[in-house]
Tab-separated table of C-alpha atoms in Angstrom:
chain	number	residue	atom	x	y	z
A	1	MET	CA	139.334	156.780	15.725
A	2	ASN	CA	136.340	158.651	13.705
A	3	TRP	CA	135.178	156.958	10.181
A	4	LYS	CA	136.285	158.608	6.732
A	5	ILE	CA	133.866	158.922	4.299
A	6	THR	CA	134.922	158.795	0.876
A	7	PHE	CA	133.823	158.213	-3.114
A	8	TYR	CA	133.717	155.609	-5.243
A	9	ASN	CA	135.198	157.930	-7.995
A	10	PRO	CA	135.212	161.893	-8.798
A	11	LYS	CA	131.759	161.494	-11.082
A	12	VAL	CA	129.877	160.440	-7.652
A	13	GLU	CA	131.091	162.467	-5.562
A	14	THR	CA	130.431	165.686	-8.203
A	15	GLU	CA	126.409	164.045	-8.586
A	16	THR	CA	127.000	164.398	-4.600
A	17	LEU	CA	127.994	167.608	-4.171
A	18	ASN	CA	125.741	168.956	-6.668
A	19	PHE	CA	122.631	167.969	-4.754
A	20	PRO	CA	120.059	171.251	-4.899
A	21	PRO	CA	121.088	173.226	-1.418
A	22	GLY	CA	118.918	172.088	0.451
A	23	ILE	CA	119.352	168.340	0.087
A	24	LEU	CA	123.157	168.563	-0.139
A	25	ALA	CA	123.140	170.602	3.794
A	26	ASN	CA	121.129	167.774	4.901
A	27	PHE	CA	123.538	165.205	3.460
A	28	LEU	CA	126.612	166.566	5.104
A	29	HIS	CA	124.867	167.236	8.133
A	30	ILE	CA	123.976	163.266	7.677
A	31	ALA	CA	128.050	162.724	7.139
A	32	GLU	CA	129.315	164.525	9.606
A	33	MET	CA	127.215	161.959	12.148
A	34	ILE	CA	128.490	159.014	10.414
A	35	GLU	CA	132.335	160.546	10.532
A	36	GLU	CA	131.770	160.578	14.042
A	37	LEU	CA	129.606	158.238	15.372
A	38	GLY	CA	129.984	155.378	12.751
A	39	PRO	CA	127.640	154.352	10.050
A	40	ASN	CA	125.008	152.343	12.329
A	41	LEU	CA	122.724	155.579	12.668
A	42	GLY	CA	119.631	154.319	11.451
A	43	LYS	CA	116.186	155.784	10.596
A	44	PRO	CA	115.862	158.526	9.356
A	45	TYR	CA	119.002	158.944	8.684
A	46	VAL	CA	120.748	155.553	6.978
A	47	GLY	CA	118.724	152.617	5.698
A	48	THR	CA	119.378	149.310	4.799
A	49	MET	CA	119.289	147.647	1.467
A	50	GLY	CA	120.481	144.378	2.523
A	51	SER	CA	123.879	142.989	1.070
A	52	GLY	CA	126.008	145.355	2.566
A	53	LEU	CA	124.436	148.386	0.733
A	54	TYR	CA	123.552	151.066	2.763
A	55	GLU	CA	121.774	154.441	1.906
A	56	ILE	CA	121.998	157.920	3.645
A	57	ARG	CA	118.493	159.381	3.043
A	58	SER	CA	119.025	163.120	2.484
A	59	LYS	CA	116.057	165.289	2.552
A	60	GLY	CA	115.583	169.257	1.092
A	61	LYS	CA	112.778	170.958	0.581
A	62	GLU	CA	113.706	170.186	-3.354
A	63	GLY	CA	113.144	166.806	-2.688
A	64	ILE	CA	114.698	163.847	-1.428
A	65	GLY	CA	118.457	162.575	-2.283
A	66	ARG	CA	119.356	159.633	-1.973
A	67	SER	CA	123.682	158.237	-1.454
A	68	LEU	CA	124.004	154.489	-1.486
A	69	TYR	CA	127.358	153.578	0.040
A	70	CYS	CA	129.303	150.983	1.685
A	71	THR	CA	131.373	150.193	4.389
A	72	ALA	CA	135.015	149.193	3.642
A	73	LYS	CA	138.030	148.215	5.935
A	74	GLY	CA	139.430	150.499	8.416
A	75	ARG	CA	136.662	153.060	9.416
A	76	GLU	CA	136.085	153.478	5.626
A	77	ILE	CA	132.801	154.869	3.969
A	78	ILE	CA	132.641	154.414	0.157
A	79	ILE	CA	129.632	156.055	-1.425
A	80	LEU	CA	128.969	154.347	-4.615
A	81	HIS	CA	126.170	156.166	-6.392
A	82	SER	CA	123.954	159.791	-5.396
A	83	PHE	CA	120.842	160.565	-6.981
A	84	ILE	CA	117.550	162.259	-6.449
A	85	LYS	CA	114.847	160.260	-6.412
A	86	LYS	CA	111.794	160.806	-7.866
A	87	SER	CA	109.347	157.878	-6.856
A	88	GLN	CA	108.837	156.036	-3.564
A	89	LYS	CA	110.359	153.635	-4.568
A	90	THR	CA	114.494	153.564	-5.374
A	91	PRO	CA	114.859	152.833	-9.299
A	92	LYS	CA	115.993	149.285	-10.542
A	93	LYS	CA	118.626	151.230	-12.289
A	94	GLU	CA	120.156	153.168	-9.747
A	95	LEU	CA	120.195	149.795	-6.946
A	96	ASP	CA	121.841	147.979	-10.216
A	97	LEU	CA	125.158	150.398	-11.093
A	98	ALA	CA	125.077	150.649	-7.195
A	99	LYS	CA	125.122	146.882	-6.635
A	100	LYS	CA	127.948	146.439	-9.673
A	101	ARG	CA	130.465	149.215	-7.825
A	102	LEU	CA	129.947	147.238	-4.750
A	103	LYS	CA	131.135	143.970	-6.697
A	104	GLU	CA	134.159	145.789	-7.411
A	105	VAL	CA	134.815	147.909	-3.908
A	106	GLN	CA	134.632	144.101	-2.416
A	107	GLN	CA	137.543	142.434	-4.916
């Protein structure tokens, strides 16, 4: 059985699909692999952020995109937040937003 990727809300879907073309192409490639093989691909495709939060690590000539996600029952992956990474470390406000949404999804 394959995995299914969904978005936390339409705004997150728009943020993700509005990545610059190179980053979006890489995101879609990784998303296809996740749907087929599951979310535990490991680096360089995905990484763990702790507490049940993971990241899709998209790269393109335009920079780096991150999509923070969690897994749910029934082989579902929920993209909680997507953003273009501008610094080495994931910004706290981006991480906090994803953690807040993670708590909402887990209730």
